[in-house]
Amino acid sequence: MGDTGPTGPVMDRDEVDRALARLGAEHEAIETSLLALQDHAGRRLLEGAELTGVTAERWSAAEASITLLWTYFDAYTGALRTAREIRSRRRWSSREDLVVLTELLRGEAVTVPGGAAATANAPTPHGGPGRLSERYTLATLVDRMNQLYATSLDMVVAADAVWSALPARIDLLAAELQRTRKLAHSVGVRPGEHPSGDDLERITRTLTRLREQVVSDPLAFWTPAEGSSAPGGGRPDTTVYDREARALEEVRREIDAVLAVRQDAEQRILRLRDVLSRADRTLAEARTARGEVLAKIAATEVPVVGGPPIVLQEQLAAAAEYRRHAQWHRLSPLLESLEEKAEDELLRARESLTAVTAPLAVRAELRGRLDAYKAKMARLGHAEDPELAEKYERARRMLWSAPCDLRVAEQAVLRYQHAAAELLATTAPRVPGQAGPTDRTGPGT
C-alpha cells in the first residue's frame, strides 16, 4: 500500500496475517518456556529455601524478573488478542482496521505499568527515570522477555545444578566418614591420640559446614563457563568437596594399615624376636671369635664388638604391650621402625663377625696356599729338596704357631713360592727354540 501512518506504511491483509501467525507462534513458544520455568524444580527449591549470600541477592532479582516476565507476557497476550479480534471482524479488513492493526503490530501499542519494571530492577527502554507506564512494540517486548528469561533461567539452572550435584555427594561422603570413624575408633584411632583421628574430626566439621553453605548459597559454588552465553553454562565448584574426599581416603588408607597390623601383629613380633635373636647370637659369636683371634694372631688390629642393642629390646617389649592392649595405632609405626632397625642390627652383627674373623681367614688362606705348593712340588718329585723343605718348615711353623704374625708368615710363604718357582725353572727340560718356563706363582703352575 502506498498509504503511511505513524508507524510507516500501512500493512496489507497478507502482511497482517503473516505477522499474526508469526506472533502467535512466538506467543506459544514464550508461554511454553514460562510454564517450564514456573514448574522448574530449581525454582520451586529456591522459593522454599532459606537463602543467604549471593544466591539470596540473585534470587531476589530473579523473582522480580519472573514476575515482570508474566506482566510482559500478559500485556503481549492482550495486544495479540486485540489484534486477532480486529482481524476476525471481517474477511477483508477495511483500511481503518488495517491502520489500527499496523499500529498494534508495529507501533508502541503495548502499555506496561512502570512500577513493574522498577520492581524487577529492569532498565527502561528510554534509559531515564522510571515512568508511571512504559510503552513497547511487540518486537521490543519479545526481546525484553527473552533477556529476562535467559538471566532468570541461568540463575535457576545454576542453583539447581549445584543442589543436584553437591549435597548428595556430600551426604555419601559423610556416610562413608561415619563408617570410617567407627572403624577408626575400634582400632584406637581417636582424636587427640592419633593424627588420623584429628583429621576425621576436621573433615567432619568441614563437611557439615560445606553442606550448610551449599544448601543456603548454592551460587557460591558455581563456576560459569568462560565465553558461554547459554543459560546454565558452567559447572558446580567441587574444590572443597574433592579436597576433603582425598583427605578421607588418606585416613582410610592409614586405618587399613592399622587393621593390617592387627591381623599380622603376632607374626611380625615373632619375626622381630627371631631377627634380634640372630643378631645377638652373631654378636656373641663375634665376641668369641675376637678372643680367639687375639690369642692366635699377633701384630694385627681386631675391632671391638659391641653389645646387643638394649633400646631395640625395650621397643620390642613395648610393641608386645601395645598388642596386648589393642593399641594398634601405636603399634603400627613402632613395628615399621623396629623391622627396619632389626634388619640393620643383624647386618651390623654380621659385618662385625666378618671384620673380627678376617685375620683367621687370611691365615687359613696362607695355610692353604702353602700346602697346595708343597703338594705340587711333591707331585713333580721335589719333595726331598733340602732348601725347599727348610723354607716350607719355617713357613709352616709360623702359620701353625700362636700367636701368628701374619705379615711375617706371609713373607715366609712367598719365599717358599719363589724358591719352588726357581727350582722348577732350573730342572724343567728345555725344547730347542723354546723359551724356558717363567716364574709362576699360582698352585696350578
Short mmCIF file of C-alpha atoms in Angstrom, two decimals:
data_model
loop_
_atom_site.label_atom_id
_atom_site.label_comp_id
_atom_site.label_asym_id
_atom_site.label_seq_id
_atom_site.Cartn_x
_atom_site.Cartn_y
_atom_site.Cartn_z
CA MET A 1 0.00 0.00 0.00
CA GLY A 2 1.16 3.48 -0.60
CA ASP A 3 -0.56 4.98 2.48
CA THR A 4 1.59 5.58 5.52
CA GLY A 5 0.89 6.16 9.19
CA PRO A 6 2.92 6.99 12.34
CA THR A 7 4.49 3.54 12.20
CA GLY A 8 5.31 3.61 8.50
CA PRO A 9 3.44 2.08 5.57
CA VAL A 10 0.10 0.59 6.46
CA MET A 11 0.23 -3.20 6.32
CA ASP A 12 -1.96 -5.02 3.86
CA ARG A 13 -4.09 -8.02 4.74
CA ASP A 14 -1.45 -10.59 3.79
CA GLU A 15 1.21 -8.81 5.85
CA VAL A 16 -1.14 -8.67 8.81
CA ASP A 17 -1.96 -12.38 8.53
CA ARG A 18 1.72 -13.34 8.31
CA ALA A 19 2.58 -11.11 11.28
CA LEU A 20 -0.25 -12.59 13.36
CA ALA A 21 0.89 -16.13 12.52
CA ARG A 22 4.47 -15.32 13.50
CA LEU A 23 3.41 -13.57 16.70
CA GLY A 24 1.12 -16.46 17.56
CA ALA A 25 4.00 -18.94 17.23
CA GLU A 26 6.18 -16.67 19.35
CA HIS A 27 3.41 -16.40 21.93
CA GLU A 28 3.08 -20.17 22.15
CA ALA A 29 6.86 -20.65 22.49
CA ILE A 30 7.12 -17.96 25.18
CA GLU A 31 4.19 -19.41 27.11
CA THR A 32 5.74 -22.89 26.99
CA SER A 33 9.06 -21.52 28.25
CA LEU A 34 7.44 -19.54 31.06
CA LEU A 35 5.39 -22.52 32.20
CA ALA A 36 8.51 -24.70 32.15
CA LEU A 37 10.34 -22.09 34.22
CA GLN A 38 7.39 -21.91 36.59
CA ASP A 39 7.49 -25.69 37.07
CA HIS A 40 11.28 -25.98 37.19
CA ALA A 41 12.40 -27.96 40.24
CA GLY A 42 15.19 -25.47 40.87
CA ARG A 43 12.74 -22.56 41.01
CA ARG A 44 10.50 -24.40 43.46
CA LEU A 45 13.50 -25.18 45.66
CA LEU A 46 14.61 -21.55 45.55
CA GLU A 47 11.15 -20.40 46.61
CA GLY A 48 11.17 -22.64 49.68
CA ALA A 49 14.81 -22.31 50.73
CA GLU A 50 16.32 -20.03 53.34
CA LEU A 51 18.90 -18.40 51.10
CA THR A 52 21.97 -16.41 52.00
CA GLY A 53 24.81 -14.61 50.28
CA VAL A 54 24.97 -14.17 46.53
CA THR A 55 22.13 -16.63 45.95
CA ALA A 56 19.74 -14.60 48.11
CA GLU A 57 20.65 -11.44 46.20
CA ARG A 58 20.30 -13.02 42.76
CA TRP A 59 17.10 -14.86 43.62
CA SER A 60 15.50 -11.64 44.81
CA ALA A 61 16.26 -10.08 41.43
CA ALA A 62 15.23 -13.24 39.58
CA GLU A 63 11.87 -13.40 41.38
CA ALA A 64 11.13 -9.83 40.36
CA SER A 65 12.25 -10.62 36.81
CA ILE A 66 9.92 -13.64 36.64
CA THR A 67 7.04 -11.53 37.92
CA LEU A 68 7.85 -8.91 35.29
CA LEU A 69 8.03 -11.64 32.66
CA TRP A 70 4.45 -12.64 33.37
CA THR A 71 3.41 -8.98 33.34
CA TYR A 72 5.05 -8.53 29.93
CA PHE A 73 3.53 -11.77 28.72
CA ASP A 74 0.04 -10.75 29.85
CA ALA A 75 0.44 -7.41 28.02
CA TYR A 76 1.76 -9.25 24.96
CA THR A 77 -1.16 -11.69 25.14
CA GLY A 78 -3.67 -8.86 25.43
CA ALA A 79 -2.23 -6.99 22.44
CA LEU A 80 -2.20 -10.16 20.32
CA ARG A 81 -5.78 -11.00 21.33
CA THR A 82 -6.92 -7.49 20.42
CA ALA A 83 -5.20 -7.71 17.03
CA ARG A 84 -6.79 -11.10 16.33
CA GLU A 85 -10.24 -9.77 17.29
CA ILE A 86 -9.89 -6.80 14.90
CA ARG A 87 -8.69 -9.05 12.09
CA SER A 88 -11.53 -11.51 12.63
CA ARG A 89 -14.28 -8.87 12.29
CA ARG A 90 -14.49 -9.27 8.55
CA ARG A 91 -12.85 -11.40 5.91
CA TRP A 92 -11.46 -8.40 4.05
CA SER A 93 -10.28 -5.86 6.60
CA SER A 94 -11.08 -2.22 5.97
CA ARG A 95 -8.41 0.42 5.72
CA GLU A 96 -9.32 1.67 9.20
CA ASP A 97 -8.83 -1.82 10.59
CA LEU A 98 -5.50 -2.16 8.81
CA VAL A 99 -4.31 1.15 10.25
CA VAL A 100 -5.21 0.02 13.74
CA LEU A 101 -3.61 -3.39 13.15
CA THR A 102 -0.44 -1.79 11.82
CA GLU A 103 -0.21 0.33 14.95
CA LEU A 104 -0.82 -2.70 17.16
CA LEU A 105 1.64 -4.94 15.38
CA ARG A 106 4.41 -2.46 14.68
CA GLY A 107 3.92 0.52 16.93
CA GLU A 108 4.44 1.12 20.64
CA ALA A 109 0.95 -0.06 21.36
CA VAL A 110 1.64 -2.25 24.40
CA THR A 111 1.42 -0.45 27.75
CA VAL A 112 3.11 -1.87 30.86
CA PRO A 113 2.94 -0.19 34.30
CA GLY A 114 6.28 1.50 35.06
CA GLY A 115 6.28 0.15 38.60
CA ALA A 116 6.61 -3.39 37.30
CA ALA A 117 9.93 -2.69 35.60
CA ALA A 118 11.17 -0.79 38.64
CA THR A 119 10.31 -3.71 40.91
CA ALA A 120 12.44 -6.03 38.75
CA ASN A 121 15.30 -3.51 38.60
CA ALA A 122 14.90 -3.65 34.82
CA PRO A 123 16.20 -0.73 32.76
CA THR A 124 13.60 1.36 30.98
CA PRO A 125 13.75 1.48 27.20
CA HIS A 126 14.37 5.21 27.37
CA GLY A 127 17.30 4.92 29.75
CA GLY A 128 15.85 7.60 32.00
CA PRO A 129 13.98 7.51 35.30
CA GLY A 130 11.02 5.19 35.59
CA ARG A 131 7.63 6.38 34.40
CA LEU A 132 4.11 5.61 35.53
CA SER A 133 3.82 3.39 32.48
CA GLU A 134 6.01 2.22 29.62
CA ARG A 135 5.01 1.62 26.02
CA TYR A 136 6.60 -1.07 23.88
CA THR A 137 6.32 -2.56 20.45
CA LEU A 138 5.59 -6.27 20.36
CA ALA A 139 9.08 -6.93 18.96
CA THR A 140 10.72 -4.92 21.75
CA LEU A 141 8.60 -6.70 24.33
CA VAL A 142 9.70 -10.09 22.98
CA ASP A 143 13.35 -9.01 23.19
CA ARG A 144 12.93 -7.88 26.77
CA MET A 145 11.15 -11.11 27.72
CA ASN A 146 13.95 -13.12 26.14
CA GLN A 147 16.57 -11.21 28.13
CA LEU A 148 14.73 -11.56 31.42
CA TYR A 149 14.00 -15.22 30.76
CA ALA A 150 17.66 -16.00 29.96
CA THR A 151 19.00 -14.34 33.11
CA SER A 152 16.31 -15.89 35.33
CA LEU A 153 16.77 -19.36 33.84
CA ASP A 154 20.54 -19.09 34.15
CA MET A 155 20.23 -18.40 37.86
CA VAL A 156 17.66 -21.18 38.42
CA VAL A 157 19.59 -23.78 36.41
CA ALA A 158 22.88 -22.93 38.13
CA ALA A 159 21.38 -23.25 41.61
CA ASP A 160 19.62 -26.48 40.68
CA ALA A 161 22.81 -27.94 39.19
CA VAL A 162 24.73 -27.26 42.42
CA TRP A 163 21.91 -28.69 44.55
CA SER A 164 21.70 -31.75 42.32
CA ALA A 165 25.44 -32.40 42.41
CA LEU A 166 26.90 -31.43 45.75
CA PRO A 167 24.51 -32.21 48.66
CA ALA A 168 24.03 -35.82 47.56
CA ARG A 169 27.77 -36.30 47.14
CA ILE A 170 28.42 -34.66 50.49
CA ASP A 171 25.87 -36.96 52.13
CA LEU A 172 27.50 -40.04 50.61
CA LEU A 173 30.90 -38.84 51.75
CA ALA A 174 29.51 -38.09 55.22
CA ALA A 175 28.10 -41.63 55.43
CA GLU A 176 31.50 -43.03 54.46
CA LEU A 177 33.03 -40.71 57.02
CA GLN A 178 30.80 -42.13 59.77
CA ARG A 179 31.73 -45.70 58.84
CA THR A 180 35.39 -44.72 58.86
CA ARG A 181 35.03 -43.04 62.27
CA LYS A 182 33.53 -46.19 63.79
CA LEU A 183 36.26 -48.33 62.29
CA ALA A 184 38.93 -45.89 63.44
CA HIS A 185 37.56 -45.91 66.98
CA SER A 186 37.65 -49.71 67.04
CA VAL A 187 41.38 -49.73 66.32
CA GLY A 188 42.26 -46.88 68.67
CA VAL A 189 42.47 -44.08 66.12
CA ARG A 190 40.86 -41.32 68.17
CA PRO A 191 41.09 -37.52 68.26
CA GLY A 192 43.90 -36.32 70.44
CA GLU A 193 45.60 -39.72 70.31
CA HIS A 194 46.34 -40.17 66.61
CA PRO A 195 46.76 -37.64 63.76
CA SER A 196 44.21 -39.50 61.64
CA GLY A 197 41.67 -39.15 64.45
CA ASP A 198 42.22 -35.39 64.39
CA ASP A 199 41.85 -35.43 60.59
CA LEU A 200 38.49 -37.20 60.87
CA GLU A 201 37.23 -34.52 63.27
CA ARG A 202 38.36 -31.76 60.90
CA ILE A 203 36.76 -33.45 57.88
CA THR A 204 33.51 -33.85 59.82
CA ARG A 205 33.40 -30.16 60.69
CA THR A 206 34.27 -29.12 57.15
CA LEU A 207 31.62 -31.33 55.53
CA THR A 208 28.93 -30.13 57.94
CA ARG A 209 29.78 -26.51 57.21
CA LEU A 210 30.07 -27.18 53.47
CA ARG A 211 26.62 -28.74 53.26
CA GLU A 212 25.03 -25.84 55.11
CA GLN A 213 26.68 -23.36 52.76
CA VAL A 214 25.73 -25.31 49.63
CA VAL A 215 22.08 -25.54 50.69
CA SER A 216 21.76 -21.87 51.61
CA ASP A 217 24.03 -20.32 48.98
CA PRO A 218 24.44 -22.70 46.00
CA LEU A 219 25.63 -20.00 43.62
CA ALA A 220 28.72 -19.51 45.78
CA PHE A 221 29.73 -22.95 44.47
CA TRP A 222 29.05 -22.31 40.80
CA THR A 223 31.74 -21.69 38.18
CA PRO A 224 30.32 -20.11 34.98
CA ALA A 225 31.70 -21.40 31.69
CA GLU A 226 34.02 -18.90 30.05
CA GLY A 227 32.65 -17.48 26.82
CA SER A 228 29.29 -19.24 27.20
CA SER A 229 26.08 -17.22 26.97
CA ALA A 230 23.73 -20.21 27.24
CA PRO A 231 21.62 -20.32 30.42
CA GLY A 232 23.21 -22.63 32.98
CA GLY A 233 26.56 -22.70 31.22
CA GLY A 234 29.12 -23.75 33.81
CA ARG A 235 29.71 -26.41 36.43
CA PRO A 236 29.49 -26.85 40.22
CA ASP A 237 32.66 -25.93 42.07
CA THR A 238 33.68 -29.12 43.93
CA THR A 239 37.09 -27.92 45.10
CA VAL A 240 36.36 -28.17 48.84
CA TYR A 241 34.49 -31.45 48.46
CA ASP A 242 37.28 -33.02 46.39
CA ARG A 243 39.90 -31.93 48.93
CA GLU A 244 38.02 -33.49 51.83
CA ALA A 245 37.33 -36.66 49.83
CA ARG A 246 41.05 -37.04 49.23
CA ALA A 247 41.78 -36.40 52.90
CA LEU A 248 39.25 -39.07 53.93
CA GLU A 249 40.82 -41.53 51.51
CA GLU A 250 44.23 -40.91 53.07
CA VAL A 251 42.78 -41.53 56.54
CA ARG A 252 41.14 -44.70 55.29
CA ARG A 253 44.46 -45.96 53.94
CA GLU A 254 46.05 -45.24 57.32
CA ILE A 255 43.32 -47.16 59.10
CA ASP A 256 43.68 -50.05 56.64
CA ALA A 257 47.36 -50.13 57.53
CA VAL A 258 46.46 -50.25 61.22
CA LEU A 259 43.99 -53.08 60.50
CA ALA A 260 46.69 -54.96 58.66
CA VAL A 261 48.90 -54.54 61.72
CA ARG A 262 46.17 -56.00 63.91
CA GLN A 263 45.86 -59.05 61.66
CA ASP A 264 49.54 -59.99 61.49
CA ALA A 265 50.97 -58.26 64.56
CA GLU A 266 51.80 -61.52 66.35
CA GLN A 267 53.71 -62.94 63.37
CA ARG A 268 55.60 -59.70 62.87
CA ILE A 269 56.60 -59.54 66.54
CA LEU A 270 57.78 -63.16 66.39
CA ARG A 271 59.83 -62.38 63.28
CA LEU A 272 61.33 -59.38 65.03
CA ARG A 273 62.33 -61.50 68.01
CA ASP A 274 63.93 -64.01 65.68
CA VAL A 275 65.91 -61.35 63.80
CA LEU A 276 67.13 -59.72 67.02
CA SER A 277 67.98 -63.14 68.46
CA ARG A 278 70.06 -63.96 65.39
CA ALA A 279 71.77 -60.60 65.68
CA ASP A 280 72.57 -61.31 69.35
CA ARG A 281 73.93 -64.78 68.54
CA THR A 282 76.05 -63.35 65.73
CA LEU A 283 77.46 -60.70 68.05
CA ALA A 284 78.19 -63.37 70.68
CA GLU A 285 79.97 -65.41 68.02
CA ALA A 286 81.92 -62.33 67.01
CA ARG A 287 82.97 -61.69 70.62
CA THR A 288 84.13 -65.31 70.98
CA ALA A 289 85.95 -65.11 67.67
CA ARG A 290 87.66 -61.91 68.74
CA GLY A 291 89.09 -63.64 71.80
CA GLU A 292 90.35 -66.45 69.58
CA VAL A 293 91.88 -64.03 67.12
CA LEU A 294 93.61 -62.08 69.88
CA ALA A 295 95.06 -65.36 71.19
CA LYS A 296 96.15 -66.77 67.82
CA ILE A 297 97.04 -63.75 65.70
CA ALA A 298 99.77 -61.27 66.59
CA ALA A 299 100.50 -57.79 65.36
CA THR A 300 97.01 -57.11 63.97
CA GLU A 301 94.12 -54.75 64.74
CA VAL A 302 90.97 -56.57 65.82
CA PRO A 303 87.82 -54.35 66.01
CA VAL A 304 85.87 -54.21 69.24
CA VAL A 305 82.50 -55.97 69.16
CA GLY A 306 79.59 -54.02 70.61
CA GLY A 307 76.90 -55.46 72.80
CA PRO A 308 73.27 -56.15 71.87
CA PRO A 309 71.09 -53.03 71.48
CA ILE A 310 69.09 -52.65 74.68
CA VAL A 311 66.88 -49.97 73.12
CA LEU A 312 65.57 -52.36 70.47
CA GLN A 313 64.70 -54.94 73.08
CA GLU A 314 62.84 -52.30 75.07
CA GLN A 315 60.94 -51.19 71.96
CA LEU A 316 60.09 -54.81 71.17
CA ALA A 317 58.69 -55.19 74.68
CA ALA A 318 56.67 -52.01 74.17
CA ALA A 319 55.32 -53.43 70.88
CA ALA A 320 54.17 -56.57 72.67
CA GLU A 321 52.49 -54.39 75.31
CA TYR A 322 50.68 -52.35 72.61
CA ARG A 323 49.43 -55.58 71.07
CA ARG A 324 48.12 -56.88 74.38
CA HIS A 325 46.18 -53.66 74.94
CA ALA A 326 44.96 -53.42 71.28
CA GLN A 327 46.70 -50.09 70.75
CA TRP A 328 47.06 -50.77 67.04
CA HIS A 329 47.54 -47.15 66.06
CA ARG A 330 50.66 -47.03 68.27
CA LEU A 331 51.84 -50.47 67.26
CA SER A 332 51.76 -49.80 63.50
CA PRO A 333 54.52 -47.14 63.28
CA LEU A 334 56.57 -48.86 66.01
CA LEU A 335 56.64 -52.18 64.13
CA GLU A 336 57.65 -50.49 60.88
CA SER A 337 60.52 -48.73 62.63
CA LEU A 338 61.57 -51.85 64.53
CA GLU A 339 61.61 -54.04 61.42
CA GLU A 340 63.98 -51.68 59.68
CA LYS A 341 66.23 -51.29 62.73
CA ALA A 342 66.29 -55.06 63.41
CA GLU A 343 67.48 -55.80 59.87
CA ASP A 344 70.13 -53.11 60.23
CA GLU A 345 71.24 -54.62 63.54
CA LEU A 346 71.55 -58.11 62.02
CA LEU A 347 73.61 -56.70 59.16
CA ARG A 348 75.84 -54.86 61.65
CA ALA A 349 76.37 -58.06 63.64
CA ARG A 350 77.33 -59.99 60.52
CA GLU A 351 79.71 -57.26 59.45
CA SER A 352 81.29 -57.32 62.92
CA LEU A 353 81.78 -61.09 62.70
CA THR A 354 83.33 -60.77 59.26
CA ALA A 355 85.67 -57.99 60.39
CA VAL A 356 86.73 -59.87 63.53
CA THR A 357 87.42 -63.17 61.77
CA ALA A 358 89.24 -61.60 58.83
CA PRO A 359 92.75 -62.40 60.27
CA LEU A 360 91.77 -66.05 60.71
CA ALA A 361 90.57 -66.11 57.11
CA VAL A 362 93.90 -64.66 55.98
CA ARG A 363 95.79 -67.29 57.99
CA ALA A 364 93.63 -70.05 56.52
CA GLU A 365 94.29 -68.75 53.01
CA LEU A 366 98.06 -68.71 53.63
CA ARG A 367 97.93 -72.26 55.03
CA GLY A 368 96.03 -73.45 52.03
CA ARG A 369 98.41 -71.79 49.62
CA LEU A 370 101.47 -73.29 51.37
CA ASP A 371 100.01 -76.82 51.38
CA ALA A 372 99.00 -76.52 47.72
CA TYR A 373 102.57 -75.63 46.71
CA LYS A 374 104.01 -78.46 48.80
CA ALA A 375 101.64 -80.95 47.14
CA LYS A 376 102.60 -79.65 43.72
CA MET A 377 106.32 -79.93 44.40
CA ALA A 378 105.86 -83.47 45.73
CA ARG A 379 103.96 -84.40 42.60
CA LEU A 380 106.83 -83.09 40.48
CA GLY A 381 109.42 -85.03 42.51
CA HIS A 382 110.96 -82.21 44.52
CA ALA A 383 109.60 -83.06 47.96
CA GLU A 384 113.08 -84.00 49.26
CA ASP A 385 114.85 -80.83 48.15
CA PRO A 386 116.59 -79.67 51.38
CA GLU A 387 116.39 -75.91 50.77
CA LEU A 388 112.76 -76.13 49.75
CA ALA A 389 111.93 -78.34 52.72
CA GLU A 390 113.66 -75.91 55.07
CA LYS A 391 111.63 -72.93 53.71
CA TYR A 392 108.42 -74.92 53.95
CA GLU A 393 109.05 -75.91 57.51
CA ARG A 394 109.82 -72.34 58.51
CA ALA A 395 106.60 -71.05 56.95
CA ARG A 396 104.59 -73.91 58.46
CA ARG A 397 105.87 -73.19 61.98
CA MET A 398 104.91 -69.55 61.63
CA LEU A 399 101.39 -70.35 60.39
CA TRP A 400 100.67 -73.09 62.92
CA SER A 401 102.13 -71.31 65.94
CA ALA A 402 100.27 -68.99 68.28
CA PRO A 403 100.24 -66.11 68.21
CA CYS A 404 100.81 -65.99 64.45
CA ASP A 405 102.38 -62.93 62.92
CA LEU A 406 100.52 -62.74 59.64
CA ARG A 407 102.91 -60.30 57.99
CA VAL A 408 105.96 -62.41 58.76
CA ALA A 409 104.15 -65.65 57.85
CA GLU A 410 103.05 -64.23 54.51
CA GLN A 411 106.66 -63.34 53.66
CA ALA A 412 107.73 -66.87 54.56
CA VAL A 413 105.07 -68.32 52.25
CA LEU A 414 106.19 -66.02 49.44
CA ARG A 415 109.82 -67.10 49.93
CA TYR A 416 108.76 -70.74 49.67
CA GLN A 417 106.81 -69.96 46.47
CA HIS A 418 109.79 -68.17 44.91
CA ALA A 419 112.14 -71.00 45.82
CA ALA A 420 109.76 -73.52 44.28
CA ALA A 421 109.50 -71.48 41.13
CA GLU A 422 113.28 -71.16 40.81
CA LEU A 423 113.71 -74.90 41.33
CA LEU A 424 111.21 -75.67 38.62
CA ALA A 425 112.90 -73.24 36.27
CA THR A 426 116.32 -74.92 36.65
CA THR A 427 115.12 -78.51 36.42
CA ALA A 428 112.49 -78.36 33.68
CA PRO A 429 113.67 -79.87 30.29
CA ARG A 430 114.12 -77.33 27.50
CA VAL A 431 112.88 -77.79 23.95
CA PRO A 432 115.19 -76.30 21.28
CA GLY A 433 113.89 -72.91 20.18
CA GLN A 434 111.53 -72.63 23.16
CA ALA A 435 111.97 -70.19 25.98
CA GLY A 436 112.35 -71.51 29.50
CA PRO A 437 109.49 -71.60 31.95
CA THR A 438 108.52 -68.38 33.59
CA ASP A 439 108.17 -67.86 37.32
CA ARG A 440 104.58 -68.84 38.00
CA THR A 441 103.33 -68.35 41.48
CA GLY A 442 99.89 -69.98 41.31
CA PRO A 443 99.31 -73.52 42.61
CA GLY A 444 98.13 -74.57 39.15
CA THR A 445 101.54 -73.94 37.57
#
